[in-house]
Amino acid sequence: MRVLSAFLVVCVLLSVQLAAQSRKSNLFRSKEYGGNLDRSLKITIGGGVASYNGDLNSVGERINTIFSGGIMYKFAPHVSLRGEFSFYRLSGTDAGGRNSFRNLSFESRNIEAYGGIMYELFDVENPMRGQGLIINPYVWGGLGFTTFSPYTTLDGTTYNLRRYRTEDVAYSGAAAVIPLGAGIRFEISRRIGLSLEGAYRFTLTDYLDDVSTTYIGSANITDNIRARLADRGPEVGQPFREAGAQRGNPNRKDGYATLMLRFEYLLWPFDRFGKPQCPPSMKISRKPILKR
């Protein structure tokens, strides 16, 4: 969380600085585009790292990968709708931490989908803007869902923890997520952009890691594999925990943070009336713009 918070602070500070510089930019009109480009449609692909936050680890302690693809529709100056599908991994372990006596661990391969809204500081695609606006901070938020199915390895065999109900709870393999984030876009050309983006996903489940409440107690489990998955303390010399002993913290939901590099490609620009525009050149001019 400290890394993500620092990233968001940097984005805010940079936004303030660029906002001051933008007041000095010259405005110009371009007949090529037939007026202001108030709307546009883009596709995005991205990749980066994801880090789980829950009962086993905090953000930054375990790093995994995430890949995404999506679409963005700019329907007003500065404001876009965005939707993405992501494939990501999460993992966590007690090993080496303050709860090493618990000896729990998990991994999962997950799918996420969300829709949201994004606000950019500058209306970069609008040709009414002056040259030099090629760095564009933004913030965004949304609502979606994620699938998850934590698994672990015992004696060289992989087991799906949700199926074994290690806390005697039949939880769902999907949960709602509320992603919030900020980033900086780099406009390479009118069609192509790159963005560096940090975000945190709040979820409405405490079972991303299969750990939430209390131990079942080995005396209440007839399946030997289930008993060993529910309480792995004996593997590191700990006694079996009694039924009702604390296993996790049910008062705090799980979540995960992401840091991604995203590629954006402009499929088609629209004018303020929704009419498609096809300018002969989509490059951002780096030459000084002179008043006439």
Coordinates of C-alpha atoms in Angstrom, one line a residue:
M1 CA 0.0 0.0 0.0
R2 CA 2.9 2.4 0.7
V3 CA 4.2 2.0 -2.9
L4 CA 0.8 2.5 -4.4
S5 CA 0.1 5.6 -2.2
A6 CA 3.4 7.1 -3.2
F7 CA 2.6 6.5 -6.9
L8 CA -0.8 8.3 -6.5
V9 CA 0.9 11.2 -4.7
V10 CA 3.4 11.6 -7.6
C11 CA 0.5 11.6 -10.1
V12 CA -1.3 14.4 -8.2
L13 CA 1.8 16.5 -7.9
L14 CA 2.6 16.1 -11.6
S15 CA -1.0 17.0 -12.4
V16 CA -0.7 20.3 -10.5
Q17 CA 2.5 21.1 -12.3
L18 CA 1.2 20.3 -15.8
A19 CA -2.0 22.2 -15.1
A20 CA 0.1 25.4 -14.4
Q21 CA 2.0 24.8 -17.6
S22 CA -1.1 24.2 -19.7
R23 CA -2.3 27.8 -19.1
K24 CA 0.6 29.0 -21.2
S25 CA -0.3 26.7 -24.2
N26 CA -1.5 28.3 -27.4
L27 CA -4.8 27.3 -29.0
F28 CA -5.2 26.5 -32.6
R29 CA -7.8 25.3 -35.0
S30 CA -7.3 22.5 -37.6
K31 CA -9.6 22.2 -40.6
E32 CA -8.3 18.6 -41.1
Y33 CA -10.5 17.4 -38.3
G34 CA -13.6 19.3 -39.0
G35 CA -13.8 20.8 -35.5
N36 CA -13.2 19.5 -32.0
L37 CA -12.7 15.8 -31.5
D38 CA -15.0 15.4 -28.5
R39 CA -15.4 11.6 -28.9
S40 CA -13.1 8.7 -29.7
L41 CA -13.0 4.9 -29.5
K42 CA -9.8 3.1 -28.4
I43 CA -8.6 -0.4 -27.7
T44 CA -6.1 -1.2 -25.0
I45 CA -3.8 -4.0 -24.0
G46 CA -1.6 -4.1 -20.9
G47 CA 0.5 -6.0 -18.6
G48 CA 2.2 -5.7 -15.3
V49 CA 2.2 -7.0 -11.7
A50 CA -0.5 -7.8 -9.2
S51 CA 0.0 -8.1 -5.4
Y52 CA -2.5 -9.7 -3.0
N53 CA -3.5 -8.1 0.3
G54 CA -5.2 -10.2 2.9
D55 CA -4.8 -12.6 5.9
L56 CA -1.5 -14.1 4.7
N57 CA 0.4 -11.1 3.3
S58 CA 0.2 -7.4 2.7
V59 CA 0.6 -5.5 -0.7
G60 CA 4.2 -5.9 -2.0
E61 CA 5.2 -9.0 -0.2
R62 CA 4.1 -11.4 -3.0
I63 CA 4.3 -10.2 -6.7
N64 CA 2.5 -11.9 -9.5
T65 CA 1.5 -11.1 -13.1
I66 CA -1.5 -9.5 -14.7
F67 CA -2.5 -9.1 -18.4
S68 CA -5.5 -7.1 -19.7
G69 CA -7.4 -6.1 -22.8
G70 CA -10.2 -3.5 -23.1
I71 CA -11.9 -0.6 -24.8
M72 CA -12.3 3.1 -24.1
Y73 CA -15.0 5.4 -25.4
K74 CA -14.5 9.1 -24.9
F75 CA -17.9 10.6 -24.8
A76 CA -17.1 14.1 -23.5
P77 CA -14.0 16.3 -23.1
H78 CA -11.7 14.8 -20.4
V79 CA -14.2 11.9 -19.6
S80 CA -14.2 8.4 -21.0
L81 CA -15.9 5.1 -20.3
R82 CA -13.6 2.1 -20.1
G83 CA -14.1 -1.6 -19.7
E84 CA -11.4 -4.4 -19.4
F85 CA -11.0 -8.1 -19.0
S86 CA -7.9 -9.2 -17.1
F87 CA -6.1 -12.5 -16.4
Y88 CA -4.0 -12.4 -13.3
R89 CA -2.4 -14.5 -10.6
L90 CA -2.3 -14.1 -6.8
S91 CA -0.4 -15.9 -4.1
G92 CA 0.3 -15.7 -0.4
T93 CA 2.1 -17.6 2.3
D94 CA 2.6 -17.6 6.0
A95 CA 6.2 -18.7 5.6
G96 CA 8.7 -16.2 7.0
G97 CA 6.0 -14.0 8.5
R98 CA 4.6 -13.5 11.9
N99 CA 2.0 -16.2 11.4
S100 CA 4.5 -18.8 10.2
F101 CA 3.2 -21.2 12.9
R102 CA -0.1 -21.3 10.9
N103 CA 1.8 -22.5 7.8
L104 CA -1.0 -21.7 5.3
S105 CA -0.5 -20.8 1.7
F106 CA -2.4 -20.4 -1.6
E107 CA -2.1 -19.6 -5.3
S108 CA -4.9 -18.7 -7.8
R109 CA -5.4 -17.9 -11.4
N110 CA -8.2 -15.4 -11.8
I111 CA -10.3 -13.5 -14.3
E112 CA -11.5 -10.0 -13.7
A113 CA -14.0 -7.8 -15.7
Y114 CA -15.1 -4.3 -14.9
G115 CA -16.6 -1.2 -16.3
G116 CA -15.7 2.3 -15.1
I117 CA -15.2 6.0 -15.8
M118 CA -11.9 7.9 -16.3
Y119 CA -11.2 11.6 -16.0
E120 CA -8.1 13.0 -17.8
L121 CA -6.6 16.4 -16.8
F122 CA -6.1 17.4 -20.4
D123 CA -8.3 17.0 -23.5
V124 CA -5.2 15.9 -25.5
E125 CA -7.0 14.5 -28.5
N126 CA -8.7 17.9 -29.1
P127 CA -6.8 19.8 -31.8
M128 CA -7.8 23.0 -30.1
R129 CA -5.1 22.2 -27.6
G130 CA -1.6 23.6 -28.1
Q131 CA 1.5 21.6 -28.8
G132 CA 3.4 20.0 -26.0
L133 CA 0.5 18.3 -24.1
I134 CA 1.8 14.8 -24.5
I135 CA 1.8 13.9 -20.8
N136 CA -1.7 13.5 -19.4
P137 CA -2.5 12.4 -15.7
Y138 CA -5.8 10.8 -15.0
V139 CA -7.9 9.1 -12.3
W140 CA -10.5 6.4 -12.7
G141 CA -12.9 4.1 -10.8
G142 CA -15.3 1.3 -11.6
L143 CA -17.3 -1.7 -10.6
G144 CA -16.9 -5.3 -11.7
F145 CA -16.3 -8.9 -10.6
T146 CA -13.5 -11.4 -10.3
T147 CA -13.4 -15.1 -10.3
F148 CA -11.1 -16.9 -7.9
S149 CA -10.3 -20.5 -6.9
P150 CA -7.4 -20.7 -4.4
Y151 CA -5.4 -23.9 -4.5
T152 CA -2.3 -25.2 -2.6
T153 CA 0.1 -28.1 -2.7
L154 CA 0.2 -30.9 -0.2
D155 CA 2.8 -33.8 -0.5
G156 CA 3.3 -32.9 -4.1
T157 CA -0.4 -32.9 -5.0
T158 CA -2.4 -29.8 -5.9
Y159 CA -5.8 -29.3 -4.1
N160 CA -8.6 -26.9 -4.8
L161 CA -9.1 -25.4 -1.3
R162 CA -12.7 -24.1 -2.0
R163 CA -13.9 -27.6 -2.6
Y164 CA -12.5 -28.9 0.7
R165 CA -14.3 -26.2 2.8
T166 CA -11.3 -25.7 5.1
E167 CA -13.4 -23.5 7.4
D168 CA -16.6 -25.3 6.8
V169 CA -17.9 -22.4 4.6
A170 CA -19.3 -22.9 1.1
Y171 CA -18.1 -19.6 -0.4
S172 CA -18.7 -18.5 -4.0
G173 CA -15.9 -18.6 -6.6
A174 CA -16.8 -15.0 -7.7
A175 CA -16.9 -11.7 -6.0
A176 CA -17.6 -8.0 -6.7
V177 CA -14.6 -5.7 -7.1
I178 CA -14.4 -1.9 -6.8
P179 CA -11.2 -0.8 -8.6
L180 CA -9.8 2.7 -8.0
G181 CA -6.6 4.1 -9.6
A182 CA -4.6 6.8 -11.2
G183 CA -2.0 7.0 -13.9
I184 CA -0.1 9.0 -16.5
R185 CA -0.6 8.8 -20.2
F186 CA 2.1 9.5 -22.7
E187 CA 0.7 10.5 -26.1
I188 CA 3.2 9.1 -28.7
S189 CA 1.0 10.1 -31.7
R190 CA -2.7 10.9 -32.3
R191 CA -3.4 7.2 -32.6
I192 CA -0.9 5.6 -30.1
G193 CA -0.5 6.2 -26.4
L194 CA 1.1 4.5 -23.4
S195 CA 0.1 4.8 -19.8
L196 CA 1.6 3.8 -16.5
E197 CA -1.1 3.0 -14.0
G198 CA -1.5 2.0 -10.4
A199 CA -4.7 0.8 -8.9
Y200 CA -6.2 -1.1 -5.9
R201 CA -9.1 -3.5 -6.1
F202 CA -11.4 -3.6 -3.1
T203 CA -13.3 -6.9 -3.1
L204 CA -16.5 -8.0 -1.3
T205 CA -15.0 -11.3 -0.2
D206 CA -12.6 -12.5 2.5
Y207 CA -11.8 -15.7 0.8
L208 CA -9.4 -14.8 -2.0
D209 CA -6.9 -16.7 0.1
D210 CA -9.3 -19.3 1.6
V211 CA -8.6 -17.8 5.1
S212 CA -11.2 -15.8 7.0
T213 CA -12.7 -17.1 10.3
T214 CA -11.9 -20.0 12.6
Y215 CA -10.5 -23.6 12.6
I216 CA -13.0 -26.5 12.3
G217 CA -11.0 -28.7 14.6
S218 CA -9.5 -32.0 13.5
A219 CA -12.0 -34.0 15.7
N220 CA -14.8 -32.7 13.5
I221 CA -13.3 -33.8 10.1
T222 CA -13.3 -37.4 9.0
D223 CA -11.4 -36.8 5.7
N224 CA -7.7 -36.9 6.4
I225 CA -6.8 -34.7 3.4
R226 CA -9.3 -32.1 4.4
A227 CA -8.1 -32.1 8.0
R228 CA -4.5 -31.5 6.9
L229 CA -5.5 -28.7 4.5
A230 CA -7.6 -27.0 7.2
D231 CA -4.8 -27.0 9.8
R232 CA -1.2 -27.2 8.4
G233 CA 0.4 -26.2 11.7
P234 CA 1.5 -29.8 12.5
E235 CA 3.7 -29.8 9.5
V236 CA 5.9 -27.2 11.3
G237 CA 5.7 -28.8 14.7
Q238 CA 2.5 -27.1 15.9
P239 CA -0.4 -29.0 17.6
F240 CA -3.8 -29.2 15.9
R241 CA -5.9 -26.1 16.7
E242 CA -9.2 -26.7 18.5
A243 CA -12.5 -25.9 16.9
G244 CA -13.3 -22.2 17.1
A245 CA -9.6 -21.0 17.4
Q246 CA -8.8 -18.0 15.3
R247 CA -7.6 -18.8 11.8
G248 CA -8.1 -15.4 10.0
N249 CA -9.6 -11.9 10.4
P250 CA -13.2 -11.8 9.1
N251 CA -13.4 -8.0 9.8
R252 CA -11.2 -7.1 6.8
K253 CA -12.0 -8.1 3.2
D254 CA -9.2 -9.2 0.8
G255 CA -8.0 -7.1 -2.0
Y256 CA -5.1 -6.7 -4.5
A257 CA -3.1 -3.9 -6.0
T258 CA -1.9 -3.7 -9.6
L259 CA 0.8 -1.7 -11.5
M260 CA 0.5 -1.8 -15.2
L261 CA 1.9 -0.5 -18.5
R262 CA -1.0 -0.1 -21.0
F263 CA -0.9 0.4 -24.8
E264 CA -3.7 2.4 -26.4
Y265 CA -4.7 2.6 -30.0
L266 CA -7.2 5.0 -31.4
L267 CA -9.6 3.1 -33.7
W268 CA -11.7 6.1 -34.7
P269 CA -12.2 9.7 -33.7
F270 CA -15.7 11.3 -33.7
D271 CA -16.7 15.0 -33.7
R272 CA -18.9 16.5 -31.1
F273 CA -22.0 15.4 -33.1
G274 CA -20.9 11.8 -33.2
K275 CA -19.8 11.9 -36.9
P276 CA -16.6 9.8 -37.6
Q277 CA -13.6 11.8 -38.6
C278 CA -10.7 10.5 -40.7
P279 CA -7.9 13.0 -40.7
P280 CA -5.1 12.5 -43.2
S281 CA -2.5 12.7 -40.5
M282 CA -2.8 11.6 -36.9
K283 CA 0.6 12.8 -35.6
I284 CA 1.0 15.3 -32.8
S285 CA 3.1 18.2 -34.1
R286 CA 6.2 18.9 -32.1
K287 CA 6.8 22.2 -34.0
P288 CA 6.0 25.5 -32.3
I289 CA 2.6 26.9 -33.0
L290 CA 2.6 30.5 -34.1
K291 CA -0.2 33.0 -33.8
R292 CA -1.3 34.6 -37.1

